Short mmCIF file of C-alpha atoms in Angstrom, two decimals:
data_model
loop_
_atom_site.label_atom_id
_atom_site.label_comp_id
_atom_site.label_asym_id
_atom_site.label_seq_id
_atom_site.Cartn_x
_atom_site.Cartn_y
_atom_site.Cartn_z
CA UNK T 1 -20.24 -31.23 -4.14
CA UNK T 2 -23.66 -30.42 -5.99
CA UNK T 3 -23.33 -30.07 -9.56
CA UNK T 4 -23.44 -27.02 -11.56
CA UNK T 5 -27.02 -25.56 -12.26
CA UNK T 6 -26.47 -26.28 -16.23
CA UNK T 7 -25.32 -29.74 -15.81
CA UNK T 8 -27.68 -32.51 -15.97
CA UNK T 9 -26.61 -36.14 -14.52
CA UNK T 10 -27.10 -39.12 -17.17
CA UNK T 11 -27.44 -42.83 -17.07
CA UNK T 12 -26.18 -42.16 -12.71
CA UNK T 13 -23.42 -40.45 -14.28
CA UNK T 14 -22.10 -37.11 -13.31
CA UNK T 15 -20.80 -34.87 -16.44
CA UNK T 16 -18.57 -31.67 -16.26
CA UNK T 17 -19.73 -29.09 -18.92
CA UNK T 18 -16.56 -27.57 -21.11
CA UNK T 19 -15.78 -24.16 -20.43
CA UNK T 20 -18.11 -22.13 -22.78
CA UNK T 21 -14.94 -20.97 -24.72
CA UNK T 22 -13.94 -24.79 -25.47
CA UNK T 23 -17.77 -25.36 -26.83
CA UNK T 24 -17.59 -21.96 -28.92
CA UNK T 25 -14.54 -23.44 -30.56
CA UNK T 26 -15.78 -27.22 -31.59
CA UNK T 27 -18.58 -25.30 -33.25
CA UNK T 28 -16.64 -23.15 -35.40
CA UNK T 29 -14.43 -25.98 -36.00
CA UNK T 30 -17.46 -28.11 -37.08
CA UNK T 31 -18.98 -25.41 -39.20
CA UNK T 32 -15.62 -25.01 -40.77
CA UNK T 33 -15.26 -28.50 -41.75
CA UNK T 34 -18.76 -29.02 -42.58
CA UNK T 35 -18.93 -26.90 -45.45
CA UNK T 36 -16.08 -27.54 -47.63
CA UNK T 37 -17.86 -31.58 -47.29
CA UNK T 38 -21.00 -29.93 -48.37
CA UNK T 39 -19.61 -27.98 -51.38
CA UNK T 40 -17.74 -30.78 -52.41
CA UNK T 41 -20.81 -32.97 -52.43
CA UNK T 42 -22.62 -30.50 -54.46
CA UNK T 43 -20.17 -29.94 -57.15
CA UNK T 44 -19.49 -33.92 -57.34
CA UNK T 45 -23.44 -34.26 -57.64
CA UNK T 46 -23.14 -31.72 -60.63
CA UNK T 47 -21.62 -34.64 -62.65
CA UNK T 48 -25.49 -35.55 -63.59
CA UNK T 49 -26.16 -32.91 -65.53
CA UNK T 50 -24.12 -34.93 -68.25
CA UNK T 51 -26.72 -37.64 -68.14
CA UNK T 52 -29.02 -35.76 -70.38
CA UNK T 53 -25.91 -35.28 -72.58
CA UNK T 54 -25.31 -39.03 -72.96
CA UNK T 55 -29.21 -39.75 -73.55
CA UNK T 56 -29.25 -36.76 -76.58
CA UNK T 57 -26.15 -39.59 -77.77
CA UNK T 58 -28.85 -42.16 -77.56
CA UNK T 59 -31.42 -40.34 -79.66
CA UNK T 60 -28.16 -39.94 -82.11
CA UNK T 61 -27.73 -43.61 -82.64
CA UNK T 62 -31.54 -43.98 -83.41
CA UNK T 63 -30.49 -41.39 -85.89
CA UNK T 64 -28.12 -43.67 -87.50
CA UNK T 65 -29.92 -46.31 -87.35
CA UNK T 66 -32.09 -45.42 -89.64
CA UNK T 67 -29.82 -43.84 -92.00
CA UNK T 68 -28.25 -47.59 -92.09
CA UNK T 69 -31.35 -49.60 -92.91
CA UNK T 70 -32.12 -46.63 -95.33
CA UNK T 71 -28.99 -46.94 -97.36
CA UNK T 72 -29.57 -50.68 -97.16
CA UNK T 73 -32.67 -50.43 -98.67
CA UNK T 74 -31.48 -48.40 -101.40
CA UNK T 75 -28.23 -50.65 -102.05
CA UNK T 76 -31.26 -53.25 -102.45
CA UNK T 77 -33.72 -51.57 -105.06
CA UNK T 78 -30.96 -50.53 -107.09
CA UNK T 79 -29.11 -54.19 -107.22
CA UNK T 80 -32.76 -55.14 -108.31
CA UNK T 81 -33.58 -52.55 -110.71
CA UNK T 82 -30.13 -53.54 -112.16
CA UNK T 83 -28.96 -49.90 -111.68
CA UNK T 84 -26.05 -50.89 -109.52
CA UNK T 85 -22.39 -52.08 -110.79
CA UNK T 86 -19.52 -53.18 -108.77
CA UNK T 87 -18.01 -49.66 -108.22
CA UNK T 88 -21.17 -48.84 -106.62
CA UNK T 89 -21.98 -52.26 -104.68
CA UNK T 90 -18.75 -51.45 -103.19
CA UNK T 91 -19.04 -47.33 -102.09
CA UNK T 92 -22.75 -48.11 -100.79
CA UNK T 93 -21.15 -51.28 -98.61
CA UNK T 94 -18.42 -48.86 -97.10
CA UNK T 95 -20.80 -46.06 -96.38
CA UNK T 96 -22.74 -49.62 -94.40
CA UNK T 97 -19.55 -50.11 -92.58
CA UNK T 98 -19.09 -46.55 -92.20
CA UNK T 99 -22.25 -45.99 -90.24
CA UNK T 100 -21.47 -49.16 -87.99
CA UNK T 101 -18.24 -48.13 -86.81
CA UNK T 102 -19.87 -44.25 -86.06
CA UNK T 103 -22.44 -45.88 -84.09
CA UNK T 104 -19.51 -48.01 -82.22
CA UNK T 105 -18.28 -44.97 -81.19
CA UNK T 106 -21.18 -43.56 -80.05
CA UNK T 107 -22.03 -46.66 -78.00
CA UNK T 108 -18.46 -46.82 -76.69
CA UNK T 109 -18.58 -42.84 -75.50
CA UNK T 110 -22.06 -43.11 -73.90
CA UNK T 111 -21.15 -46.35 -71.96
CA UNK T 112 -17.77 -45.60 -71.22
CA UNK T 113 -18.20 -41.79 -70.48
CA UNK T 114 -21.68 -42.16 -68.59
CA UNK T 115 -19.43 -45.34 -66.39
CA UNK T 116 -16.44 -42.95 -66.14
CA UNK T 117 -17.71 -39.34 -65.47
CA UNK T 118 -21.16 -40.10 -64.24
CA UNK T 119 -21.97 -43.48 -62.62
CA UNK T 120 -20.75 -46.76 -62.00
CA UNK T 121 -22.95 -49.31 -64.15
CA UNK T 122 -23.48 -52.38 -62.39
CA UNK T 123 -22.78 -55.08 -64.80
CA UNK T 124 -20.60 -57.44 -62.70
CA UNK T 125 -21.48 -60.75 -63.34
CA UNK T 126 -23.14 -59.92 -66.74
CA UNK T 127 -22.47 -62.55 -69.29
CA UNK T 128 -23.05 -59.82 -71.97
CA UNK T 129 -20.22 -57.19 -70.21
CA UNK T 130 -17.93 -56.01 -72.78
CA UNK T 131 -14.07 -56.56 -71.68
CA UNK T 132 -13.18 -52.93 -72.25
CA UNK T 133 -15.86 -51.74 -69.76
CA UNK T 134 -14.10 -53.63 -66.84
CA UNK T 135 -11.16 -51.49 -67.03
CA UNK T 136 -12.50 -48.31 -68.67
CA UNK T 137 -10.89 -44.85 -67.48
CA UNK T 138 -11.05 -41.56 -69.54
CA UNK T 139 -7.08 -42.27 -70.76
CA UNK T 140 -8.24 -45.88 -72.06
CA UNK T 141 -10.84 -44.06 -73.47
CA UNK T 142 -9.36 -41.37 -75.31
CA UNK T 143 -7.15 -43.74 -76.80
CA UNK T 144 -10.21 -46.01 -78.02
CA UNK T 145 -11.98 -43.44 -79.52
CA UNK T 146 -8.71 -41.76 -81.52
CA UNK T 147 -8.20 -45.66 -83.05
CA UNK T 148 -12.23 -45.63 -83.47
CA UNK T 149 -11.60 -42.33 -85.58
CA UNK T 150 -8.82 -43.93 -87.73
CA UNK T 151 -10.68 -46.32 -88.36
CA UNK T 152 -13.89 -44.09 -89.46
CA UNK T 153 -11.13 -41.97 -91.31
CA UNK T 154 -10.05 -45.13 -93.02
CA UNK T 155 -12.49 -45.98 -94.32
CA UNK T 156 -13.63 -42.86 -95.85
CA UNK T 157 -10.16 -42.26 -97.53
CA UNK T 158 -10.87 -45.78 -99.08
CA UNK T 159 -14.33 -44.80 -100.62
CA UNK T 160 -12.31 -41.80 -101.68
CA UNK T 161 -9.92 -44.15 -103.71
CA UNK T 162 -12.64 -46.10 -104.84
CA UNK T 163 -14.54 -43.44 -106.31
CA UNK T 164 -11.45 -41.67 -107.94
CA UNK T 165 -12.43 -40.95 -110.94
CA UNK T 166 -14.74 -38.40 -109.39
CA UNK T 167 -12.64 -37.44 -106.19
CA UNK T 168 -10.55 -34.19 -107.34
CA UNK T 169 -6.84 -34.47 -106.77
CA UNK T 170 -6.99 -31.75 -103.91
CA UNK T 171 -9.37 -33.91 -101.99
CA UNK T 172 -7.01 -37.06 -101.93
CA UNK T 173 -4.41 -35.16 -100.66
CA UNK T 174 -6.25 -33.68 -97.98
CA UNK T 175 -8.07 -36.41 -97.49
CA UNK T 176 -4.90 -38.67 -96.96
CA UNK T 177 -2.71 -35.80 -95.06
CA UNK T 178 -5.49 -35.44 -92.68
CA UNK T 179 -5.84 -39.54 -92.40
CA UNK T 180 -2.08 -39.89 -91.55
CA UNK T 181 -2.66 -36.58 -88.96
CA UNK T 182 -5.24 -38.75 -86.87
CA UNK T 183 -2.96 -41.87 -86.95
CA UNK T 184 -0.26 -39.74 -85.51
CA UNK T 185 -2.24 -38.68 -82.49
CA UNK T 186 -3.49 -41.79 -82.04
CA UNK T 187 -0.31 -43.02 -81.54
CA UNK T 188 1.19 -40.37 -79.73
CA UNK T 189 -2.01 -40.96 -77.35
CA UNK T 190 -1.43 -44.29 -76.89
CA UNK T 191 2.63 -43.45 -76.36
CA UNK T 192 1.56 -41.24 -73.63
CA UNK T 193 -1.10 -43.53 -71.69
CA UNK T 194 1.48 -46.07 -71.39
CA UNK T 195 3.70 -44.01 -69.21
CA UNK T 196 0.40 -43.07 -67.36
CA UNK T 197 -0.83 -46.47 -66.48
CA UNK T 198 2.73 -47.28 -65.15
CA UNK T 199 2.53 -44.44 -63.13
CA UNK T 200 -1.11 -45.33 -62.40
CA UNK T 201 -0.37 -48.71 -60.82
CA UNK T 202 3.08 -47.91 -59.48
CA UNK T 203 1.15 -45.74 -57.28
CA UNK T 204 -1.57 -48.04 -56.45
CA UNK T 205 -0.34 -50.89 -55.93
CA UNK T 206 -1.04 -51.53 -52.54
CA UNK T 207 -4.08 -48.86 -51.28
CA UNK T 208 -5.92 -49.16 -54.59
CA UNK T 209 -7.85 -46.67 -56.73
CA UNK T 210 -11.12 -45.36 -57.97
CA UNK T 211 -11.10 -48.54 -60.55
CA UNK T 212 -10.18 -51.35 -58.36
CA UNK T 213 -7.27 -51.92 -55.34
CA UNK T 214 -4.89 -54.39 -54.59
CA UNK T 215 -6.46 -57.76 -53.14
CA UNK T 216 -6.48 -57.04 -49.40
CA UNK T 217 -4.29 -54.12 -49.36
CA UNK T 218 -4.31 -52.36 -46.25
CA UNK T 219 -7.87 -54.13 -45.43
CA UNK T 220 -7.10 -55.11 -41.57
CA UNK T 221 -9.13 -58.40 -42.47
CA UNK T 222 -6.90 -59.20 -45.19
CA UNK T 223 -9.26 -61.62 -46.38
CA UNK T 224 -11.21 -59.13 -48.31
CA UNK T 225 -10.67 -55.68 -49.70
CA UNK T 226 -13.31 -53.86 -50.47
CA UNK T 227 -12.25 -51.60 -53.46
CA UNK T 228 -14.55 -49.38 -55.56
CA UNK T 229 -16.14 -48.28 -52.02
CA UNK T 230 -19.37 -50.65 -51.88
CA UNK T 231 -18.12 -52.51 -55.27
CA UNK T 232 -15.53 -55.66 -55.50
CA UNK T 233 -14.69 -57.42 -53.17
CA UNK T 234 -11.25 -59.01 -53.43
CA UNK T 235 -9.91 -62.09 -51.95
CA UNK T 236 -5.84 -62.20 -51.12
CA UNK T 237 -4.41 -64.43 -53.65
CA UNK T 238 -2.24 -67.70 -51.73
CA UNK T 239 1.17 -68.79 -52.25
CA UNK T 240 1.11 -70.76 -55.64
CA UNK T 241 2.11 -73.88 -55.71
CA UNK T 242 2.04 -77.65 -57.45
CA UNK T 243 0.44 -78.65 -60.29
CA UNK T 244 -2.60 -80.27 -58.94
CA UNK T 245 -2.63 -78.83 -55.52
CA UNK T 246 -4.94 -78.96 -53.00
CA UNK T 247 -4.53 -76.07 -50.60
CA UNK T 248 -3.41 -77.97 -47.24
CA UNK T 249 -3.47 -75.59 -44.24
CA UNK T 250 -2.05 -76.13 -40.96
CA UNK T 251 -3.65 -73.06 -39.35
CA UNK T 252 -6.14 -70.67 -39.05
CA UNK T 253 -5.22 -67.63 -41.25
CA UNK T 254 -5.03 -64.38 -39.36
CA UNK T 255 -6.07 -60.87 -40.45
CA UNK T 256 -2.26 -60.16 -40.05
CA UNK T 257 -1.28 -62.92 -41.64
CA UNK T 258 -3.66 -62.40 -44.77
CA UNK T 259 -2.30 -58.42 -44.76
CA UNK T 260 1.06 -59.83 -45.12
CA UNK T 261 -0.01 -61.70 -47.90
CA UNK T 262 -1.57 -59.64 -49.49
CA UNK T 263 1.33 -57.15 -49.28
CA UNK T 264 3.90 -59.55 -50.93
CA UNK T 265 1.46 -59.37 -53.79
CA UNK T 266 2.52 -57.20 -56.91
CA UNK T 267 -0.30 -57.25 -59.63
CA UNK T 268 -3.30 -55.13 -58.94
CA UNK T 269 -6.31 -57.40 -59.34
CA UNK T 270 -8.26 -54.44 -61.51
CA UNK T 271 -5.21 -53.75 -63.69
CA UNK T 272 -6.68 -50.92 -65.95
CA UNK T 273 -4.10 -52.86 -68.79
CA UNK T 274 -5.87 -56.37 -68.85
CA UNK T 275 -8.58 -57.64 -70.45
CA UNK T 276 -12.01 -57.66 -68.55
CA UNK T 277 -11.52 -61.77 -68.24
CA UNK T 278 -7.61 -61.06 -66.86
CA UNK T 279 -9.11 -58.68 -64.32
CA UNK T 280 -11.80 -60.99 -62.91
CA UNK T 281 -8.97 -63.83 -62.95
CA UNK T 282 -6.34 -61.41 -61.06
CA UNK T 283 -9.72 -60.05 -59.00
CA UNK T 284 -11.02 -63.68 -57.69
CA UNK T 285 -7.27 -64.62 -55.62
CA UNK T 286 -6.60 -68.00 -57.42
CA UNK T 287 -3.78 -69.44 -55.72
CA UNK T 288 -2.24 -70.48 -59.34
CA UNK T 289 -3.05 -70.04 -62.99
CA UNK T 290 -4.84 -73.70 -63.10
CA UNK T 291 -7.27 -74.84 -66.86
CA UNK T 292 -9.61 -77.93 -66.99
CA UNK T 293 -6.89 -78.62 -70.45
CA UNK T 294 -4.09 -79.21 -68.04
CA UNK T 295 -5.80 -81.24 -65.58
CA UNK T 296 -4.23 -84.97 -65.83
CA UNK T 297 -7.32 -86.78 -66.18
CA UNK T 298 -5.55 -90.42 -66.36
CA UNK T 299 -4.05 -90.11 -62.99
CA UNK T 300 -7.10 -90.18 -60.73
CA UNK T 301 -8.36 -93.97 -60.11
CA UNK T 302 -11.84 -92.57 -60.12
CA UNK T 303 -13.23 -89.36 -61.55
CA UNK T 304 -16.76 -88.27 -63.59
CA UNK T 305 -14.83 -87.23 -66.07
CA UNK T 306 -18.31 -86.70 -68.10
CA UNK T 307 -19.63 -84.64 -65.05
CA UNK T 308 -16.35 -82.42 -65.04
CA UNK T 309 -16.48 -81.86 -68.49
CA UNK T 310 -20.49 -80.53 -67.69
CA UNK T 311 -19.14 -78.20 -65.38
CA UNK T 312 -16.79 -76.79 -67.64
CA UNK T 313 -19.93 -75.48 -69.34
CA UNK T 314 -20.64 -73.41 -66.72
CA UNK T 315 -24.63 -74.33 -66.70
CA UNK T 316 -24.63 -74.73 -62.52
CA UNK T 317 -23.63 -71.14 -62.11
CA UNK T 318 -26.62 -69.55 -64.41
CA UNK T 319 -28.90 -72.82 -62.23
CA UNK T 320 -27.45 -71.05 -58.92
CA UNK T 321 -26.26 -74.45 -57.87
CA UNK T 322 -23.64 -75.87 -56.24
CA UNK T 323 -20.17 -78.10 -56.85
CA UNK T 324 -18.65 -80.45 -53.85
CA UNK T 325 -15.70 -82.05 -54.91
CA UNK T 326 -14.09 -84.50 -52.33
CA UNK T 327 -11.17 -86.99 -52.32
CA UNK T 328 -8.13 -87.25 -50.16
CA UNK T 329 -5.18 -84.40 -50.68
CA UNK T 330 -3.20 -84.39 -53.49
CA UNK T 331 -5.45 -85.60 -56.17
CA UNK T 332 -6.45 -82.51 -58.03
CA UNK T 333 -9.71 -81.05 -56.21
CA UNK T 334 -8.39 -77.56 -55.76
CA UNK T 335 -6.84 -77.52 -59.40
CA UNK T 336 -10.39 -77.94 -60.77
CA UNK T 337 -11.82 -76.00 -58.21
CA UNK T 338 -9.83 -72.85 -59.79
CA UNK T 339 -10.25 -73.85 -63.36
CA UNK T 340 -14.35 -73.93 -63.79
CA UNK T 341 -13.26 -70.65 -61.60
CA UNK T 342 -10.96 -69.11 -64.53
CA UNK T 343 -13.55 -70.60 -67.13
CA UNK T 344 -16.35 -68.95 -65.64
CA UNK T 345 -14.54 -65.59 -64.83
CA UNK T 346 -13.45 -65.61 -68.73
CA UNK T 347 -17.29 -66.11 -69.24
CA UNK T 348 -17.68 -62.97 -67.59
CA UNK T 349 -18.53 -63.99 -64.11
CA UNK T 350 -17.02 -62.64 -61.08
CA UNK T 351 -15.71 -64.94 -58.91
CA UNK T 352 -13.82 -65.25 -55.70
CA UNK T 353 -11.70 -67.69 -54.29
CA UNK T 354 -10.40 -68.54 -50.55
CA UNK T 355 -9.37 -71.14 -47.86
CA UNK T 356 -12.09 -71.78 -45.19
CA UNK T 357 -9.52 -70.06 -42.98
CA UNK T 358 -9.85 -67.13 -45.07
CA UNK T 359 -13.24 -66.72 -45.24
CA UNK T 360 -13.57 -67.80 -41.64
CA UNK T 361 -11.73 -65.12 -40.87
CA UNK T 362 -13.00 -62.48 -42.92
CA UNK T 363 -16.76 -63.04 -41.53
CA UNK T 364 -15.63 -63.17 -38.26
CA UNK T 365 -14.13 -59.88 -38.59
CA UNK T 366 -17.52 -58.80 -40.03
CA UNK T 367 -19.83 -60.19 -37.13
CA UNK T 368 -17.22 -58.54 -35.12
CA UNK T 369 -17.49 -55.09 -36.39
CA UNK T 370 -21.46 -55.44 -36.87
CA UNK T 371 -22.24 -55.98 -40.11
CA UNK T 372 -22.03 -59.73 -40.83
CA UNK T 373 -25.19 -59.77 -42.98
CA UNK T 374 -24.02 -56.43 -45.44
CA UNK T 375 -21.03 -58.28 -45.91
CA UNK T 376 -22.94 -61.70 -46.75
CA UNK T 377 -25.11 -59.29 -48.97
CA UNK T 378 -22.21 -57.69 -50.72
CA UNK T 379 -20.94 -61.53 -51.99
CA UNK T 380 -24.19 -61.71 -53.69
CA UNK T 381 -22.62 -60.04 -56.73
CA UNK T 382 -20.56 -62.61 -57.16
CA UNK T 383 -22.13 -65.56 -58.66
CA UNK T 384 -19.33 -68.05 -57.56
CA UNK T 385 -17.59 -68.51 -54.36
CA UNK T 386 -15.33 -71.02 -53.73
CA UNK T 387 -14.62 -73.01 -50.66
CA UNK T 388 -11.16 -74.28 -50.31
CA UNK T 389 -9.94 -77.10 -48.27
CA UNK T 390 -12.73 -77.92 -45.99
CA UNK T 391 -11.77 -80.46 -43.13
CA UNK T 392 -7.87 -79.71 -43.17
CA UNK T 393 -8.73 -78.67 -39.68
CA UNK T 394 -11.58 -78.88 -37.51
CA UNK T 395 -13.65 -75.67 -36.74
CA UNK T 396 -14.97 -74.26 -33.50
CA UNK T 397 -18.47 -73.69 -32.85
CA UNK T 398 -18.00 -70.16 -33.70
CA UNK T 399 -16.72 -71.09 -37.44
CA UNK T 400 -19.11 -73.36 -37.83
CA UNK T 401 -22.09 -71.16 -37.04
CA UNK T 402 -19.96 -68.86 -40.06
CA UNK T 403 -19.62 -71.25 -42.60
CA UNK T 404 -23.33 -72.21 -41.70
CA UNK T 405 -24.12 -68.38 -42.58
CA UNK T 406 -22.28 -68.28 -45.73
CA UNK T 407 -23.87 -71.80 -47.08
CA UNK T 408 -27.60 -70.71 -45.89
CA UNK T 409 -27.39 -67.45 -47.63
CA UNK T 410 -26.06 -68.51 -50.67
CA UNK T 411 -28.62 -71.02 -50.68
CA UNK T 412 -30.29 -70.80 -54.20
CA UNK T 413 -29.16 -66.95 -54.44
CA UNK T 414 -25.72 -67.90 -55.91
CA UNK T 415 -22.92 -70.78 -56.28
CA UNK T 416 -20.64 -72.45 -54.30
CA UNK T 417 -17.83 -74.78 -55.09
CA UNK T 418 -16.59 -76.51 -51.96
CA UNK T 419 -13.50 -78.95 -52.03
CA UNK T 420 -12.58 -81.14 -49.02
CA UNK T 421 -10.34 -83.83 -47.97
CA UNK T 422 -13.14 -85.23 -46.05
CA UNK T 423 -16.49 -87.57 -46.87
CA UNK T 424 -20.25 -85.73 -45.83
CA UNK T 425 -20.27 -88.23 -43.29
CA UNK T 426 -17.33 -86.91 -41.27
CA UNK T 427 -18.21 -83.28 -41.32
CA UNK T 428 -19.87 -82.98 -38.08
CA UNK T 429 -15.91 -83.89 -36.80
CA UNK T 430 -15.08 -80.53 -39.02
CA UNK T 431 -17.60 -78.61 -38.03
CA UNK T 432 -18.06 -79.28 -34.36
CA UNK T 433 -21.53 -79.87 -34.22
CA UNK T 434 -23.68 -82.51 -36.11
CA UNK T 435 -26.53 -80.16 -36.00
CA UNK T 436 -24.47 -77.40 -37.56
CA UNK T 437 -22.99 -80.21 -40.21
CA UNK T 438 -26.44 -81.91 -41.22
CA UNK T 439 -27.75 -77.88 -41.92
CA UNK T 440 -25.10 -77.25 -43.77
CA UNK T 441 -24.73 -80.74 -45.78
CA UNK T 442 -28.95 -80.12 -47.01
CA UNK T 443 -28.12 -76.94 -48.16
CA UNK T 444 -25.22 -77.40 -50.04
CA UNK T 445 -26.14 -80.85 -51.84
CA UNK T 446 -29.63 -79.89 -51.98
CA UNK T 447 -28.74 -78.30 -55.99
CA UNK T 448 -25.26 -79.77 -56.18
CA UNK T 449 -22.84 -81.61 -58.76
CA UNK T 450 -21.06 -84.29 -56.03
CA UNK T 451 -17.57 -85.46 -57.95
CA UNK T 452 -15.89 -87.63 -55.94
CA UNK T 453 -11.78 -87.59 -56.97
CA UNK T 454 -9.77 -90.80 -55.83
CA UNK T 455 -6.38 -91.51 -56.02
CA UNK T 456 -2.93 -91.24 -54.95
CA UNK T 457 -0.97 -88.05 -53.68
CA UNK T 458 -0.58 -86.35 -57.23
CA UNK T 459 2.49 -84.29 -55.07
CA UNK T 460 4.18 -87.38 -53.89
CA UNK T 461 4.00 -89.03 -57.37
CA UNK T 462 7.78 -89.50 -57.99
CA UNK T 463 8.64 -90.04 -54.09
CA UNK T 464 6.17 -93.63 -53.78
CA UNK T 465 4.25 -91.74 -51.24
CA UNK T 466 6.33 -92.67 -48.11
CA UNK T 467 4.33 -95.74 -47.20
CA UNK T 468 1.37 -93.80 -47.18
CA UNK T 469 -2.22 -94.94 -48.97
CA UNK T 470 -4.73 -92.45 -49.62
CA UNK T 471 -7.89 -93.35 -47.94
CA UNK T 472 -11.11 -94.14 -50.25
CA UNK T 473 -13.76 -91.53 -50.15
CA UNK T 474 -17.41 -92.06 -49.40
#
């Protein structure tokens, strides 16, 4: 049957054109979809005409200080000239303190209100990142600046008192009655946010929200969440379990599996109630709170105890170099592996722990779906990853080739810390392919800390390890 005069084969294929009506229809529908996108994007774009707002808050703290180093300098001529006794000393240090805490609150509303109503600043990672910023909203907020304000009001009522003899008695009582009126709505501000971050994470737990989501909620990977849009990614957090555990694995992890995980989990890794260090902790999917402190540094036959103590410092992560610690299972690898991971996320580094499983199968969901090298880009705002449990089970070449990707592009762009039950000579058994293993191996040791861990089955301490001997590391 010839075709239609307005239809046009393609590619050998023959096409049937809609009825006209059908066509007519998807284009109002279009149209009619299009443009409540489009208004929305315009009014949401509006939010930058607060920008010049928060830089005319800029030009305000310049304002202040110079009014600071100008009543300094004045404190200082008249201590000199001998013109200044104690009652003054002290009024002209409060009106010092005063300005300081003013210009806190400026700094505090043009970071916090530029990150919350404008634009996300991109400080992860920053060493310098204040730990309110992490979890700023506009309640936390409010509430921050009311207690700044006491605070400011505080200390005027005390240069009141201090100056009484000429402070009328009209302007202490207003001055106090309208002290005690900004500690009550501080507090009734701070009453009401807690009821509002309940309700916050009660109903966030598991799809997150616009300040962080819960680690691998409803992510089909599992592995990963990717919360804040293009911002954290989140590892799923593992089971928790002994004291010095190293995270033995008898399978691959699957995406379903890792969901499930994930899912069991209750704490929402960017609690908006946690310090900015508790957030990167919860954030990074440690299997267990673990601290270099606890670590049972006796029990080991052999350990650098001098080289673990260097690490602890935290000096390879600002290098962009690497940590491999190997010894056989049981003796304490991933236990240090996760503390110089909590001691560098209380640093203020972003970190994120996983399994080679997991992150096996989180970049093979990404070459999957296309975009293997944006996710490998998107882990460069992290400056430590760690590697967990490397050689538990071989790889295929697939996996390999993975792993291979992850070590080359971290390659003196950011940190690794791998742990493994097996020596560098018996990787090309884990990963398949001695080509694959001797690539990897250069890359990783090129910058590296090696700390070799030997001993017996921390686990199996109080059971005489069943006849078993751990095997001696090379």
């Amino acid at each position: 049957m010839p075709l239609p005069s307005h239809v046009t084969p393609a590619h050998g294929h023959s096409f049937s054109s809609p009825a006209p009506g059908l066509d007519s229809f998807r284009d109002h529908r279009d149209v009619a979809s299009f443009a409540p996108a489009a208004l929305g994007y315009a009014l949401f774009a509006t939010r930058w005409l607060q920008a010049p707002l928060y830089f005319g808050l800029v030009a305000a703290q310049g304002v202040y200080v110079y009014k600071f180093f100008n009543e300094l300098w004045k404190l200082i001529v008249h201590v000199i000239n001998g013109h200044a006794d104690e009652t003054y000393v002290m009024l002209a240090v409060l009106k010092l303190v005063d300005v300081v805490m003013i210009a806190n609150l400026l700094i505090m509303t043009i970071v916090g209100g530029y990150e919350t109503f404008v634009s996300r600043i991109n400080l992860q990672g920053h060493r310098d990142q204040p730990e309110w910023l992490s979890h700023v909203n506009s309640n936390v907020l409010k509430v921050k600046l009311a207690t700044a304000i006491v605070g400011i009001s505080s200390v005027h009522l005390l240069q009141m008192f201090v100056d009484v003899h000429h402070t009328s008695q009209h302007a202490l009582l207003w001055g106090t009655a309208i002290h005690m009126a900004f500690i009550l709505s501080a507090g009734i501000l701070a009453y009401m946010s807690g009821p509002m971050l309940e309700s916050r994470k009660s109903g966030h737990g598991c799809g997150g929200h616009a300040g962080g989501g819960h680690p691998g909620g409803g992510h089909p990977g599992g592995g990963l969440a990717d919360s804040h849009g293009e911002g954290n990614l989140q590892l799923i957090p593992k089971p928790s379990t002994g004291a010095h555990d190293d995270a033995t694995t008898s399978g691959r992890a699957t995406p379903s599996a890792s969901a499930a995980t994930s899912a069991s989990t209750s704490t929402s890794t960017s609690s908006l109630g946690g310090s900015g260090a508790e957030s990167r902790i919860r954030a990074a999917g440690f299997p267990a709170p673990k601290a270099l402190e606890d670590f049972d540094h006796d029990y080991p036959r052999s350990l650098d105890r001098e080289a673990v103590a260097m690490l602890g410092k935290l000096h390879f992560i600002t290098a962009k170099e690497n940590v491999v610690l190997l010894g056989p299972p049981g003796t304490g690898k991933t236990h240090l592996a996760v503390a110089i991971g909590t001691r560098a996320c209380q640093a203020g580094h972003q970190v994120l722990f996983a399994t080679v499983a997991e992150w096996v199968a989180r970049l093979a969901d990404a070459k999957a779906a296309g975009r293997l090298t944006e996710e490998l880009a998107r882990l460069d705002r992290y400056p430590l990853l760690i590697v967990d449990a490397l050689g538990y089970f071989p790889l295929q070449a697939e996996e390999a080739q993975l792993i291979f990707r992850l070590v080359a592009h971290r390659y003196e762009r950011g940190s690794l810390i791998v742990t493994s039950d097996k020596p560098l000579s018996s990787w090309d058994l884990v990963l398949s392919d001695t080509a694959v293993a001797s690539a990897v191996i250069d890359r990783l040791v090129h910058h590296s800390e090696i700390i070799s861990v030997e001993g017996d089955n921390y686990r199996m301490r109080d059971h005489g390890g069943f006849g078993f001997t751990s095997p001696a590391v090379r």
